[in-house]
Each structure stands twice: as structure tokens, then as C-alpha cells.
Coordinates of C-alpha atoms (C1' of nucleotides) in Angstrom, one line a residue:
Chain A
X1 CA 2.7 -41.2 -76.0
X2 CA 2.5 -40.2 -79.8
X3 CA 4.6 -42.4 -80.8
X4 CA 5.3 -39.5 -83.6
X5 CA 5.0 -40.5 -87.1
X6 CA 1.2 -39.5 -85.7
X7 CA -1.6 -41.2 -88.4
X8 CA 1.9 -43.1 -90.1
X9 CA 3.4 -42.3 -93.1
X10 CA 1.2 -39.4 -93.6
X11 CA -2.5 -41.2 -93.3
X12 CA -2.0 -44.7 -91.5
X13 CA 0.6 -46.3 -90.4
X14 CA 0.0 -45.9 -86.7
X15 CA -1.5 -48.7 -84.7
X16 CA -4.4 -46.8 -83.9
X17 CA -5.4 -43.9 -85.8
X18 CA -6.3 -40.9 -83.4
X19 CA -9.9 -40.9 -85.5
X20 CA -12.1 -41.6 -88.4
X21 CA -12.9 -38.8 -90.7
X22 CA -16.6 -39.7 -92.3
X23 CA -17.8 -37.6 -88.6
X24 CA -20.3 -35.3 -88.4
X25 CA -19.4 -31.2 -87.6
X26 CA -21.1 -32.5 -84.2
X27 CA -18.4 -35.5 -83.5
X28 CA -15.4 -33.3 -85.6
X29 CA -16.2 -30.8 -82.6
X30 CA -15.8 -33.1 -79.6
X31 CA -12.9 -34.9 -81.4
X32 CA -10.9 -31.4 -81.2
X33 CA -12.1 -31.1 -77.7
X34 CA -10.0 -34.3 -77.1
X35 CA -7.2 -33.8 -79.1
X36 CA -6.1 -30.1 -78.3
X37 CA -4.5 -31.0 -75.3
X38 CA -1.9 -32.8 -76.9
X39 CA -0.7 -30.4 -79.1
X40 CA 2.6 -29.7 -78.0
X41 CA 3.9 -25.6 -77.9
X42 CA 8.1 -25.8 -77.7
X43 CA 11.0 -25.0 -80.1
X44 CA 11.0 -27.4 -83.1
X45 CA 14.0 -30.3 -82.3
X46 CA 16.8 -30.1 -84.6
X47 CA 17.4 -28.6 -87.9
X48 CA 14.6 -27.3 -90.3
X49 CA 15.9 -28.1 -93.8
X50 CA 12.7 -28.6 -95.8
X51 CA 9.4 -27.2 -95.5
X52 CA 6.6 -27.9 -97.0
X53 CA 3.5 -25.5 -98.0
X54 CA -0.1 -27.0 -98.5
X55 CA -3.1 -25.8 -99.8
X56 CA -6.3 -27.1 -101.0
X57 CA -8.9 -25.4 -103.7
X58 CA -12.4 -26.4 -104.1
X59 CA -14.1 -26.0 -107.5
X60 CA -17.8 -23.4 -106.9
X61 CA -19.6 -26.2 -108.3
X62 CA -17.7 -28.9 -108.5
X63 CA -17.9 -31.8 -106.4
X64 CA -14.3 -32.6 -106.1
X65 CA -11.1 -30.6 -104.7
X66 CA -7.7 -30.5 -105.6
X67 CA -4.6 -30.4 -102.7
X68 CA -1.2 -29.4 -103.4
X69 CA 1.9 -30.3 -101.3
X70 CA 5.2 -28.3 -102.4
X71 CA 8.7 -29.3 -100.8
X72 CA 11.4 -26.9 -100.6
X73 CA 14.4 -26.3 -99.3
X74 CA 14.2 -23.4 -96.2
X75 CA 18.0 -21.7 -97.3
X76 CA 17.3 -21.4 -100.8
X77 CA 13.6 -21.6 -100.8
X78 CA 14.6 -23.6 -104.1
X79 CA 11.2 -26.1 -104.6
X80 CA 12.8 -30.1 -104.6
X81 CA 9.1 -31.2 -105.6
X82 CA 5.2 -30.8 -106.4
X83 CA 2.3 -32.9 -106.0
X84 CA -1.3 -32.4 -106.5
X85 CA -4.0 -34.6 -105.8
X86 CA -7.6 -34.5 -107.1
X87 CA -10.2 -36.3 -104.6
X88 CA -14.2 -35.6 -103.7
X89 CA -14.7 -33.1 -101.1
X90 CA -14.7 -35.0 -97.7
X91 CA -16.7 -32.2 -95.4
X92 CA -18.6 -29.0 -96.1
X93 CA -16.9 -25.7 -95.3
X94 CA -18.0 -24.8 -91.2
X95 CA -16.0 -22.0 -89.4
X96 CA -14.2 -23.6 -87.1
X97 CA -14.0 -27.1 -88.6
X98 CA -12.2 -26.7 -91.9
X99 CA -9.5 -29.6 -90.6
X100 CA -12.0 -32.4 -91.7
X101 CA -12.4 -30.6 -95.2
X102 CA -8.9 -30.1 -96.3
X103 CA -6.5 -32.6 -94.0
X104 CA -8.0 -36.4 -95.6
X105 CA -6.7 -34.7 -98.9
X106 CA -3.7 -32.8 -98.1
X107 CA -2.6 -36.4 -96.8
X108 CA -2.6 -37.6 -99.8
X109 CA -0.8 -35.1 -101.5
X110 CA 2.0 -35.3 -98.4
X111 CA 2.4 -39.0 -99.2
X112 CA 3.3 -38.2 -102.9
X113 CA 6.6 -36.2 -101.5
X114 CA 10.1 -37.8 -102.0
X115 CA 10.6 -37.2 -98.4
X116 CA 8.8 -36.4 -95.0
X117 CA 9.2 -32.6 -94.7
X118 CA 11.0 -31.0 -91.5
X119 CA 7.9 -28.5 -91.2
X120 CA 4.5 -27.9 -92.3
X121 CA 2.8 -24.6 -93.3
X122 CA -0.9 -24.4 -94.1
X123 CA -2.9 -22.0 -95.1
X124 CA -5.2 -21.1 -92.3
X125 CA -4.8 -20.8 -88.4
X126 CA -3.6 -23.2 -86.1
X127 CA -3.8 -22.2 -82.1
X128 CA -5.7 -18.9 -83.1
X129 CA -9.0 -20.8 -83.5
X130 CA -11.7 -20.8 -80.8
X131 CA -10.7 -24.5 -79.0
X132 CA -7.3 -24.2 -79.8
X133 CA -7.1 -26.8 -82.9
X134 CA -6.7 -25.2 -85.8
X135 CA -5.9 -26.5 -89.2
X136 CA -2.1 -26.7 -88.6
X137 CA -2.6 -27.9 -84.9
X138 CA -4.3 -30.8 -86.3
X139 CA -2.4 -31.9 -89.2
X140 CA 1.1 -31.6 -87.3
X141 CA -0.8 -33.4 -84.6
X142 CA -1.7 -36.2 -87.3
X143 CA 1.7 -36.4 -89.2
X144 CA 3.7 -35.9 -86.2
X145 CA 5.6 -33.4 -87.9
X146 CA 6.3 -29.4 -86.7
X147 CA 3.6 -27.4 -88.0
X148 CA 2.3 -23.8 -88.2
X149 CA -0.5 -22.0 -89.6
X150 CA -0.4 -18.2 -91.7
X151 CA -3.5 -17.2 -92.4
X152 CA -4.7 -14.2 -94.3
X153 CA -7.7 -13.4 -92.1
X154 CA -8.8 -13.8 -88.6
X155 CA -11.0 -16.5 -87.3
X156 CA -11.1 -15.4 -84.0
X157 CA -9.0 -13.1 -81.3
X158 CA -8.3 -9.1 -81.8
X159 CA -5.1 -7.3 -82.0
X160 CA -4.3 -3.7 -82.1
X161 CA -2.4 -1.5 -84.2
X162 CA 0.9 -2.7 -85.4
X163 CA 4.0 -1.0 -87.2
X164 CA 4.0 -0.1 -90.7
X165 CA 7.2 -1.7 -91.5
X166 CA 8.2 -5.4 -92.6
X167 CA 8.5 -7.6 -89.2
X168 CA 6.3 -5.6 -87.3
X169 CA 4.2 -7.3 -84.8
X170 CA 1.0 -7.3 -82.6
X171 CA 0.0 -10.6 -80.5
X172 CA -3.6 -11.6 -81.4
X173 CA -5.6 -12.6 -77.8
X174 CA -8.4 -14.3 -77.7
X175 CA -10.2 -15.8 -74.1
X176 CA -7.4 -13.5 -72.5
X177 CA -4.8 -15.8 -74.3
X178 CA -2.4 -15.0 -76.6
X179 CA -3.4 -17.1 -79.6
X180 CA -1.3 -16.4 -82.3
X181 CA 0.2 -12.7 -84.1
X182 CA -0.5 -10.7 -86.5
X183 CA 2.8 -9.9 -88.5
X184 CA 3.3 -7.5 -91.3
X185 CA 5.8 -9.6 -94.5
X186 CA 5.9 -6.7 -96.9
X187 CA 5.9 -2.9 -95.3
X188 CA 2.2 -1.3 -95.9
X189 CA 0.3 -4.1 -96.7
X190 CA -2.1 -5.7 -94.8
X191 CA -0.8 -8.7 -91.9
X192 CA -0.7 -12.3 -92.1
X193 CA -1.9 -13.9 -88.9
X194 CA 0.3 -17.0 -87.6
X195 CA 0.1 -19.0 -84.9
X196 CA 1.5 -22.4 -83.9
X197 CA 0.9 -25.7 -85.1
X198 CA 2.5 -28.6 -83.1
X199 CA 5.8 -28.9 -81.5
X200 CA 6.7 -25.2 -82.7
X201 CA 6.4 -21.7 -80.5
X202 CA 4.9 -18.6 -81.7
X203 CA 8.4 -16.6 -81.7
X204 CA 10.2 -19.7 -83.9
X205 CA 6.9 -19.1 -86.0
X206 CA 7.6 -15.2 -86.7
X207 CA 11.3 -15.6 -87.6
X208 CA 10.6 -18.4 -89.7
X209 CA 7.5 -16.9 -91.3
X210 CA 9.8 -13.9 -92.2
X211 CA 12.4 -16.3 -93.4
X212 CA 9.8 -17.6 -95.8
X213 CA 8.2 -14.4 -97.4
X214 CA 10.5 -13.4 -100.3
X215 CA 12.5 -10.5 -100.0
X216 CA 13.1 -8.3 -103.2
X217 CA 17.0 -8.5 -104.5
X218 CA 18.4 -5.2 -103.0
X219 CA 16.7 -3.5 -100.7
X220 CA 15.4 -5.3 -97.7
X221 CA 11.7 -4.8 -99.1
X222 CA 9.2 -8.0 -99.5
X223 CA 7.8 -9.0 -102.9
X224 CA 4.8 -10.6 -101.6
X225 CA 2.6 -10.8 -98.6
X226 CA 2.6 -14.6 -98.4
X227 CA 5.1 -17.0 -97.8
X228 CA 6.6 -18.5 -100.5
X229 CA 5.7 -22.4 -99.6
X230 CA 1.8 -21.4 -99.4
X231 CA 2.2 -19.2 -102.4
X232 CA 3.4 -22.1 -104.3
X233 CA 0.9 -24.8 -103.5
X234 CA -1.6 -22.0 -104.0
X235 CA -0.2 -21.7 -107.5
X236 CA -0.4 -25.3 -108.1
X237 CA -3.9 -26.3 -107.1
X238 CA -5.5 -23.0 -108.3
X239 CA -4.7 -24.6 -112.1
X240 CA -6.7 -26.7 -113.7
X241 CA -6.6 -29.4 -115.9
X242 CA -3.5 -32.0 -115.6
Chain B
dG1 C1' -31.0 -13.3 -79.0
dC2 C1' -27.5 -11.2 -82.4
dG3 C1' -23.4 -11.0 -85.0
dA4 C1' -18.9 -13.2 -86.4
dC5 C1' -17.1 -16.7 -89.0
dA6 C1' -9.7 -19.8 -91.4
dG7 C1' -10.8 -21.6 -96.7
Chain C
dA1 C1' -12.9 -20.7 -101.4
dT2 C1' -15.1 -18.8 -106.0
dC3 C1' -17.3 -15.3 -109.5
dT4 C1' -14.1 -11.6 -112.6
dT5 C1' -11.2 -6.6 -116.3
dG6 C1' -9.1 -3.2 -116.1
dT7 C1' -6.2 -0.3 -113.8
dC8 C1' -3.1 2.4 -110.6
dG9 C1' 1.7 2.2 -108.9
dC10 C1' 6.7 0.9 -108.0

DNA sequence: GCGACAG
DNA sequence: ATCTTGTCGC
């Protein structure tokens, strides 16, 4: 029944938005409760030209954050456009909750794009959090748009020991579930952890996560840890000033 | 009750 | 997330 196009052209253009976002962490945690069970875990339909890499940075004392939204093209990893928003921060930080502090702005910075990306990637977890509605999970949910989450740490599940070498794997499990994986991008460094968002599955995820980390002209070696969409936005919002 | 805890 | 310089290594 999601009409898809989720909260509209990014924020509102639905009928009925799925939910407010001046909550409480007490009503943002029964409004996951209702919305994880429409997150939906299959192959993303059609071709994935463009993805798009959020992030969002928060001054220490500051009272406002910024959010950046970078396009590019998946084949190329060529970047067809930036935006960066400034806004106050909507929601304090809370483990489990940060989807009500960084998705009211990373809309806005989504809306500034030339075009609606094929994919989303956010910096954080999506399925690998503790009800299943992650970050990723809830923006893709939102926008209507396939989504998936790398994150550099773990918010909740364990893995065990995984391969040295680029591409290696372990599935992170949480409840008895496997929530999400650790994967290694660049040989000896530590793992990113992904996990789905909406309307993608885990193993789509991995390939497309290695598709996205930056591989060093040559040899099959990585250049960096992080994919290059999050690296980007990360670049852009960690600046300040115009 | 205690420790963990995306960004 | 943010506070912060130099330094070791490919």
C-alpha cells in the first residue's frame, strides 16, 4: 500500500505522511515498532544508475547541523551533484533512535538533487539495529526509494572472525537473526558493517558496497575503507563556512 | 541490576 | 559526532 514516492517528493507529497517528527524518543520508539514491518527485503527493481550518499554533522556546541546529499553515477562513481543544507538540530543523539535526528534534514538536502536517486546509502545501520529500523530502513521507507546502511561500528549483533582480504565476509546475528555483515573494503583494515535498507537484500548490499569503495588504479587493492558516496557527503558537511 | 550503545 | 599534531607506512 505505499503508494511509493513514500513522504512525496522527499518530505511530503503523500496523502498522509506515515508520521510527525516533533515526537518524543518515547513515541519515535513505538513509531518504529509500527513501521518495521513494512520494510520490504528483496532485490532492488530495475537498473541502479545513480546513488546517492548522505551524511549529516553536528557542530559540539552548536545548535544547528549541516546534511549533505551527493549524487553520483554508480559506473563511474563520477559525482553529477552536491547539496548541503544547514537547519537546527531536530532530536538529541539516543542509541537506537538516530533516524529522528538526521532524516527531517537529510530530506532537505535530497530535495535539492536534480533528480530522485536510484539508491540511497547512509551512514549508519539499517536492519542491524535492535527493532529492525535502522537509519536506512527508515529513510528508504520514507522516500520510497532502495536504501542501505554502512556503518563503521556496530549497534548491535556479533560476528566472528572474518578474512583478511578485500570482500571478505562474516554475517552479523543478532536475536538469532542474521541482521546485516560485516565486510572487509580494503584488505587489513578494519570492516564496514552493512545491512539493508528497504526494498534491497543483504547479498545485492555486499556487491554493491564493494562496487562503491574505490579501488586503487592497478592492483585490485582499495584506497579507502568507506564507500565513495558516504565519503563524499562526509567531505561536504564536515566543512564549514558556505 | 549492569553494561552496551549507529552518529 | 566532536576535541586535535605529528607520525609511521605504502
Amino acid at each position: 500500500m505505499d503508494t511509493d514516492r513514500g513522504g512525496g517528493k522527499f518530505t511530503g507529497r503523500r496523502a498522509a505522511p506515515l508520521h510527525g517528527w516533533a515526537v518524543t524518543p518515547r513515541e519515535a520508539l513505538a513509531i518504529q515498532r509500527g513501521l518495521a514491518p513494512k520494510i520490504v527485503v528483496a532485490p532492488p527493481v530495475g537498473s541502479l544508475r545513480t546513488v546517492a550518499g548522505l551524511d549529516v554533522s553536528v557542530g559540539r556546541f552548536e545548535k544547528t547541523c549541516r546534511a549533505g546529499a551527493v549524487l553520483l553515477e554508480i559506473d563511474t562513481l563520477r559525482v553529477l551533484a552536491r547539496v548541503r543544507v544547514t537547519r537546527p538540530v531536530p532530536f538529541p543523539y539516543v542509541p537506537g533512535l538516530l533516524s529522528f535526528r538526521e532524516i527531517p534534514v537529510l530530506l532537505d538536502a535530497l530535495a535539492g538533487l536534480p533528480s530522485v536517486p536510484d539508491v540511497l546509502v547512509v551512514d549508519g545501520q539499517g536492519y542491524a539495529h535492535p527493532r529492525r529500523f535502522g537509519l536506512a530502513c527508515h529513510l528508504g521507507l520514507w522516500c520510497g526509494i532502495p536504501s542501505i546502511g554502512v556503518a563503521k561500528s556496530i549497534l548491535c549483533g556479533v560476528h566472528g572472525p572474518l578474512g583478511p582480504a578485500r570482500g571478505s565476509v562474516a554475517p552479523l546475528v543478532h536475536g538469532g537473526e542474521t541482521v546485516g555483515v560485516a565486510l572487509r573494503t580494503r584488505a587489513g583494515v578494519k570492516p564496514v558493517y552493512v545491512s539493508v535498507g528497504h526494498r534491497f537484500d543483504l547479498d545485492s548490499a555486499v556487491s554493491l558496497v564493494l562496487r562503491l569503495a574505490v579501488l586503487r588504479r592497478g592492483s585490485g587493492q582499495a584506497r579507502f575503507r568507506l564507500v565513495e558516496p558516504v565519503r563524499q557527503a562526509h567531505a561536504l558537511v564536515s566543512t564549514r563556512g558556505t
